[in-house]
Short mmCIF file of C-alpha atoms and ligand atoms in Angstrom, two decimals:
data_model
loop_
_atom_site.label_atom_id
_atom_site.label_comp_id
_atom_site.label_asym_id
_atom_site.label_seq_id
_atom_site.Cartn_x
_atom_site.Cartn_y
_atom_site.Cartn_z
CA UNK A 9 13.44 -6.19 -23.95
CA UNK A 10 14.93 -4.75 -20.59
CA UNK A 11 15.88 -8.10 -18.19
CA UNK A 12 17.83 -8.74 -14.78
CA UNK A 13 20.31 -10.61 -14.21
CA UNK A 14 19.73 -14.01 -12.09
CA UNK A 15 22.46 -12.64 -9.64
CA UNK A 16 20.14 -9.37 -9.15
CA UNK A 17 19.66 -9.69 -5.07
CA UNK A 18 16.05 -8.81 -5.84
CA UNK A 19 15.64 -11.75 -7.63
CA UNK A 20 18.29 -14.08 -5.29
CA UNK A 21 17.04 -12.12 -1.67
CA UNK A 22 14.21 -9.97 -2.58
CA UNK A 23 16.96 -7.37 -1.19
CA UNK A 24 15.04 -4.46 -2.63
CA UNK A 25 12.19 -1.97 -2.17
CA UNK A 26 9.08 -0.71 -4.43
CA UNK A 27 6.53 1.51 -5.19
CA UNK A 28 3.28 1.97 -6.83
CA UNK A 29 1.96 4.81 -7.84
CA UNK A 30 -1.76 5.77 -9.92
CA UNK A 31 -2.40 8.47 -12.65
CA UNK A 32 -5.15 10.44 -12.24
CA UNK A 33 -6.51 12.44 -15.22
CA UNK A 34 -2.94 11.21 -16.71
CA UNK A 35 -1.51 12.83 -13.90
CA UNK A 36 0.44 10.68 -11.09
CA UNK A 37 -1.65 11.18 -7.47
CA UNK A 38 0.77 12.13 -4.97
CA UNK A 39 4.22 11.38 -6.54
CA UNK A 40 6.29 12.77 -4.57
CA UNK A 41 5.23 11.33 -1.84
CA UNK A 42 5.69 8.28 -3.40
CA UNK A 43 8.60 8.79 -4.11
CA UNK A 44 9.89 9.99 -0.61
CA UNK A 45 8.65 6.86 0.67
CA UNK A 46 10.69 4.92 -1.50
CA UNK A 47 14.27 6.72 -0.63
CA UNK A 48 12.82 5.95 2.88
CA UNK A 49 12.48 2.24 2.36
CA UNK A 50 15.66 2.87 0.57
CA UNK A 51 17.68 4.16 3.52
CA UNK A 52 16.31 1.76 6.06
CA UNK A 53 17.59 -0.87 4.27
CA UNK A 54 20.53 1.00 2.81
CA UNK A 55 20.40 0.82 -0.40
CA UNK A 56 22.59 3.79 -1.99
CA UNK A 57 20.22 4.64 -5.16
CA UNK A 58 23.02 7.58 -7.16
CA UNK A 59 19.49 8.55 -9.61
CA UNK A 60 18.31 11.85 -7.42
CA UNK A 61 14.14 12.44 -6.47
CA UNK A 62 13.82 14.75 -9.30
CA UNK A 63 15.48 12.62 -11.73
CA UNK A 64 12.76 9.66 -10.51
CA UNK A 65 9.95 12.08 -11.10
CA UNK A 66 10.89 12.80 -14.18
CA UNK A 67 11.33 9.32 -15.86
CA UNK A 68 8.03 9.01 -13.87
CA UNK A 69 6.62 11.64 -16.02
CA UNK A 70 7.79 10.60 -19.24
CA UNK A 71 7.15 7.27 -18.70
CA UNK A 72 3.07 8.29 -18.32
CA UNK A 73 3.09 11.01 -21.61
CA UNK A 74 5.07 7.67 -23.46
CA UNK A 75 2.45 5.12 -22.65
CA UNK A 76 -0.81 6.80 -23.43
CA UNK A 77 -2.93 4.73 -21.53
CA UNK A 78 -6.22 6.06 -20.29
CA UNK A 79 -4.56 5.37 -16.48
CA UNK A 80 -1.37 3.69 -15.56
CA UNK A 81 -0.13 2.13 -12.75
CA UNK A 82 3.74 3.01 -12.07
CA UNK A 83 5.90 0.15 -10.31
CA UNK A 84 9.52 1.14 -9.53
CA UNK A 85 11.20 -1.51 -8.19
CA UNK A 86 14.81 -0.49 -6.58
CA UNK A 87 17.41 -3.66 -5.80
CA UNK A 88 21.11 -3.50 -4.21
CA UNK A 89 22.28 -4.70 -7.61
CA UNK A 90 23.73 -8.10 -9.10
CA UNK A 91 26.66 -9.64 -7.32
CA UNK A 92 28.11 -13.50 -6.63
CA UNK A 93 25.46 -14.75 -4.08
CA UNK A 94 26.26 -13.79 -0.54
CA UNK A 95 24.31 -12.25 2.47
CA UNK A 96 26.93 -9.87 3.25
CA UNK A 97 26.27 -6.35 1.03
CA UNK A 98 28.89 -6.37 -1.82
CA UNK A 99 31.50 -3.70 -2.01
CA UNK A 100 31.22 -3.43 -5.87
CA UNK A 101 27.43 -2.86 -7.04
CA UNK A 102 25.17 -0.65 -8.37
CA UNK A 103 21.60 -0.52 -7.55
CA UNK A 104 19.14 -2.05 -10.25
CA UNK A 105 16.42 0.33 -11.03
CA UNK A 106 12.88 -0.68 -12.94
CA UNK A 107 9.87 0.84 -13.72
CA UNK A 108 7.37 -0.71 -15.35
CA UNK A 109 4.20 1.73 -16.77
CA UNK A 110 0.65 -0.62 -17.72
CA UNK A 111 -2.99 0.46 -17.64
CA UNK A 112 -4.68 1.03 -14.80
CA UNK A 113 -7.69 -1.51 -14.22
CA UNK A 114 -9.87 0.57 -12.09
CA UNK A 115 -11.83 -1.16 -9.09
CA UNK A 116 -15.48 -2.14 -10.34
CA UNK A 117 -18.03 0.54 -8.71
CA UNK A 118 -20.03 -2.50 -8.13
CA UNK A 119 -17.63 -3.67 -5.65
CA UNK A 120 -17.72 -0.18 -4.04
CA UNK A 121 -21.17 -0.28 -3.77
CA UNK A 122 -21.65 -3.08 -2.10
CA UNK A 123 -18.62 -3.44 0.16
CA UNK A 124 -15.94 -6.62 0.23
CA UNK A 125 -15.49 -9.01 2.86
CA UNK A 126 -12.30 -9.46 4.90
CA UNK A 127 -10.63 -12.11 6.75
CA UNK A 128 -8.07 -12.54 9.49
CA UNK A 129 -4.84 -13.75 9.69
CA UNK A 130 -2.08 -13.77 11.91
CA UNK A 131 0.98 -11.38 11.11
CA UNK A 132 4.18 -13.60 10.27
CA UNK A 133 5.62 -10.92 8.31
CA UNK A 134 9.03 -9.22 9.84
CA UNK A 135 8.96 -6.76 12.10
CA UNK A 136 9.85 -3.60 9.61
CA UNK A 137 6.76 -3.30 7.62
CA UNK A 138 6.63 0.30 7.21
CA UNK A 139 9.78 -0.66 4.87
CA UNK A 140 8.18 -1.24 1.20
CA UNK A 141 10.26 -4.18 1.19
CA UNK A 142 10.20 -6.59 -1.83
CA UNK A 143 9.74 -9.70 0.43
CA UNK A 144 6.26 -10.07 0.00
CA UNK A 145 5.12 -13.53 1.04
CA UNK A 146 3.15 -13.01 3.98
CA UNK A 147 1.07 -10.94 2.36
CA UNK A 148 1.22 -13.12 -0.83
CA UNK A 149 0.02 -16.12 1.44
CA UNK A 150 -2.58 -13.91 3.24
CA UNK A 151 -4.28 -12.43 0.18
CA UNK A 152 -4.35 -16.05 -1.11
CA UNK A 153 -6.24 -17.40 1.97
CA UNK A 154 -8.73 -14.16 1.44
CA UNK A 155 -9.37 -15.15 -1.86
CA UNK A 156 -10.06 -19.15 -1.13
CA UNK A 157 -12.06 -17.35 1.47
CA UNK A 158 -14.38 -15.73 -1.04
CA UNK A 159 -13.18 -12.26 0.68
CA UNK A 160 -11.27 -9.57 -0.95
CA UNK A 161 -8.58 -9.05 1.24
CA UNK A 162 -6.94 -10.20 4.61
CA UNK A 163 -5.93 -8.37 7.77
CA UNK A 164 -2.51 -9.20 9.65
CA UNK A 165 -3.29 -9.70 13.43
CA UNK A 166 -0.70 -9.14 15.84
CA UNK A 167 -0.57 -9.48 19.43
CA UNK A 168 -4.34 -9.35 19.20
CA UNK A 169 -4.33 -6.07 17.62
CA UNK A 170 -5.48 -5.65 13.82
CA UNK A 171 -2.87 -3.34 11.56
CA UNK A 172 -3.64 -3.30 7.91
CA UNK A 173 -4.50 -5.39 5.06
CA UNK A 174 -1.73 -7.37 2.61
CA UNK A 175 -2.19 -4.66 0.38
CA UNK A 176 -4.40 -2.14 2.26
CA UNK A 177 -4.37 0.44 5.44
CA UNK A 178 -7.45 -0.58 7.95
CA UNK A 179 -9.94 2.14 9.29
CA UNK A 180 -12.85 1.62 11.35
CA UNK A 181 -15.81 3.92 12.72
CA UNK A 182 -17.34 3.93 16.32
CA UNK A 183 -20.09 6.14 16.19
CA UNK A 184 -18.92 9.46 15.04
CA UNK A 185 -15.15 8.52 15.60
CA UNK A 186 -12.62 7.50 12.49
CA UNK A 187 -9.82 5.43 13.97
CA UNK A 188 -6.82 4.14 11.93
CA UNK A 189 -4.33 1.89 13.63
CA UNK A 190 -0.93 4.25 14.08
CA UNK A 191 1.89 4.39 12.13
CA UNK A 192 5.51 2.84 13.49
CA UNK A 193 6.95 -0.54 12.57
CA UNK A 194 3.54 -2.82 12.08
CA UNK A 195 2.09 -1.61 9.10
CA UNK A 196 2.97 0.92 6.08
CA UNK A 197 2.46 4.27 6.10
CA UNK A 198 -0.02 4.30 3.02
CA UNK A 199 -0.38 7.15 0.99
CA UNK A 200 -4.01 6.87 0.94
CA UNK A 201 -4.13 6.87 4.17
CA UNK A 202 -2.68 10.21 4.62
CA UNK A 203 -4.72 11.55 2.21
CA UNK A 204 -8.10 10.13 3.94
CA UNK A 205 -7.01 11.42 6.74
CA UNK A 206 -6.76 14.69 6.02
CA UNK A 207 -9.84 15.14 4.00
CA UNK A 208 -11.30 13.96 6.92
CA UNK A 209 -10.55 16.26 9.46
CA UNK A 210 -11.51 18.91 6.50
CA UNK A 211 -14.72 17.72 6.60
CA UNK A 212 -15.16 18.13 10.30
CA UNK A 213 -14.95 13.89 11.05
CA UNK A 214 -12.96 13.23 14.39
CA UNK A 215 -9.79 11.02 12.85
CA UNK A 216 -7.77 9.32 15.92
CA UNK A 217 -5.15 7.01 15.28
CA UNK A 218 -5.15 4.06 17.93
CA UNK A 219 -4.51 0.45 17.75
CA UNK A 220 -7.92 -1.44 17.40
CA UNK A 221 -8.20 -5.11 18.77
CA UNK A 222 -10.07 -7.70 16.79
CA UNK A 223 -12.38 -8.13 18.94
CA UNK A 224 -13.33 -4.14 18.83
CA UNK A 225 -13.15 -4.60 15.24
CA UNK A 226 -16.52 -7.10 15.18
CA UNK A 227 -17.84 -4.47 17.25
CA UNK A 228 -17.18 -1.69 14.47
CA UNK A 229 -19.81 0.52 12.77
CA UNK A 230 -18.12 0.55 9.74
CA UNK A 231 -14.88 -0.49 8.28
CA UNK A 232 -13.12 0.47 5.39
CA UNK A 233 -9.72 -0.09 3.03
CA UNK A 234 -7.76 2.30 1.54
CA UNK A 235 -4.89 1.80 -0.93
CA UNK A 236 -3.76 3.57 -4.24
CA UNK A 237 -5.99 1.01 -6.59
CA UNK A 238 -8.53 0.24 -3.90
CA UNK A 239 -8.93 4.23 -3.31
CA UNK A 240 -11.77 3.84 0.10
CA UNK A 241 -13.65 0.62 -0.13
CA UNK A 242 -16.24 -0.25 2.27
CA UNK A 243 -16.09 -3.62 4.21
CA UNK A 244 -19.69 -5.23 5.07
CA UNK A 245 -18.49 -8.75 6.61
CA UNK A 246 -15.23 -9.77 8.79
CA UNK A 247 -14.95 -13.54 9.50
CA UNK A 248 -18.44 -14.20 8.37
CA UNK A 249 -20.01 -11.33 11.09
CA UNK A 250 -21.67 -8.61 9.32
CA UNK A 251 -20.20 -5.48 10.02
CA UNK A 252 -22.79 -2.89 10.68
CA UNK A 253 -25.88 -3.01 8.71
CA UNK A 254 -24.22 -5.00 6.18
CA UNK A 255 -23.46 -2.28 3.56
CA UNK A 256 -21.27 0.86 3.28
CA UNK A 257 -21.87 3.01 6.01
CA UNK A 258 -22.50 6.37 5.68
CA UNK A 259 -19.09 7.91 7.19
CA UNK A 260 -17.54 5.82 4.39
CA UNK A 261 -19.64 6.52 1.86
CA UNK A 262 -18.85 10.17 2.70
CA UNK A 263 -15.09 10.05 2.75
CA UNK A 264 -14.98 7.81 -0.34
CA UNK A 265 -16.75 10.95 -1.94
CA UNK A 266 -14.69 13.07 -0.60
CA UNK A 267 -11.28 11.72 -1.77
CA UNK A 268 -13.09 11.69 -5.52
CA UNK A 269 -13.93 15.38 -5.05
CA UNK A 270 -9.97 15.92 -3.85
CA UNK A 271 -8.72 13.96 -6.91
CA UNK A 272 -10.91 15.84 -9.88
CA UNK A 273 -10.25 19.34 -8.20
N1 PLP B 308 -0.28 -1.51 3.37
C1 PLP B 308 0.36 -2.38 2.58
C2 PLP B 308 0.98 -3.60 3.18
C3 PLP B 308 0.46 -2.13 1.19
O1 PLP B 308 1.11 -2.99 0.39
C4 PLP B 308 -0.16 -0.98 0.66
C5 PLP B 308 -0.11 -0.68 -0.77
O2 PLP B 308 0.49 -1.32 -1.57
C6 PLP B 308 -0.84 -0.11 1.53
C7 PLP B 308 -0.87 -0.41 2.88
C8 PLP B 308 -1.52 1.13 1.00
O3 PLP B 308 -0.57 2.11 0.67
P1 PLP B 308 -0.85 3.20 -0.46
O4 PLP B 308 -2.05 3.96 -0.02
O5 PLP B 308 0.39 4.05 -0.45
O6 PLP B 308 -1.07 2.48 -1.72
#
């Protein structure tokens, strides 16, 4: 069995990054994307990870073809290494690397159907979180509160403004228009996200990228999630207020298809 030692810094600081990444078909959606994004998180907190992209891709690879599941989900987890406890980076250390390959449980197309409920809750998280740090507890705290809530997930409010979910990127429609709040240092740069974003704009929907108040948000048409296990899931209530006619709207419904046409062509 592979372990970590209790002086790992993930472990002691959470001084690490991650990823996670879907199969498709048996074949992993987007990895190297995924896996730029993790030597991105990587740098920003400068962590000097020797194993090269390719060489990630690869075990990747092999780690899908040696698990045989229907679908797996990929965590790689990247830590500065183990060293004596101290805040200070250690001069003699070697990044811990794990990746962990189990099945896939796909989100119920019930719950697509008929949409999820949100909630909102204030952002206490750091200021860095397009890093895909390891320090999760914000958004461990915030899902929590979502789920006590009855609701599927939780939205991080900041300065008034709504950025993304504790596991989730945040769109909403006005009327014909797709807005996304923007990418910089309040929410991750999602994968997904991309990836709904430019199917849209191939299907002719206006995509804008803007920050989007709560109180605009009540106001929404639609809103939707996207993640890499949530895929585009329609949200029908926020707070308690229904959120358009209370079920997925059709610019949703139509982008949710289109991102299932993208992944079986
Ligand atoms: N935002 C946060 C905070 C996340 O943790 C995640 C996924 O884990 C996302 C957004 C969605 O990112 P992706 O589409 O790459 O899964």
């Amino acid at each position: 069995m592979a372990t970590v030692s209790v002086e790992d810094r993930g472990f002691q600081f959470g001084d690490g990054v991650y990823e996670l990444i879907r199969t498709y078909n048996g074949t992993a959606f987007h990895l190297q994307e995924h896996i730029r994004r993790l030597y991105k998180s990587l740098k920003q907190i400068q962590i000097p990870l020797t194993t090269t992209p390719d060489q990630l891709e690869r075990i990747v690879q092999s780690g899908i073809k040696r698990s045989q599941y229907a679908e797996t989900k990929i965590y790689i987890q990247v830590t500065r290494g183990a060293a004596p406890r101290l805040h200070s980076f250690p001069k003699w250390v070697f990044p811990t690397l794990v990746m962990t390959f189990r099945e896939l449980d796909k989100i119920s197309p019930k719950t697509v159907q008929k949409g999820v409920a949100i909630i909102s809750v204030d952002d206490i998280r750091w200021g860095w979180c397009n890093v895909k740090s390891l320090n999760l507890l914000p958004n461990l705290l915030a899902r929590e509160q979502a789920i006590r809530s009855n609701a599927f997930e939780a939205i991080f409010v900041r300065d008034r403004f709504a950025w993304e979910g504790a596991g989730s990127n945040l769109f909403a429609v006005f009327g014909k228009k797709v807005v996304t709040p923007p990418v910089g240092h309040y929410l991750l740069s999602g994968i997904t996200r991309e990836v709904v974003i430019k199917i849209g704009k191939q299907i002719g929907l206006k995509m804008s990228e803007a920050k989007i108040s709560l109180d605009a948000l009540y106001q929404a048409d639609e809103i939707f999630l996207t993640g890499t296990t949530v895929e585009v899931i329609p949200v029908i209530r926020l707070n308690q207020k229904t959120i358009g006619a209370g079920k997925p709207g059709a610019i949703t419904s139509l982008l949710y298809k289109s991102l299932q046409n993208e992944i079986s062509s």
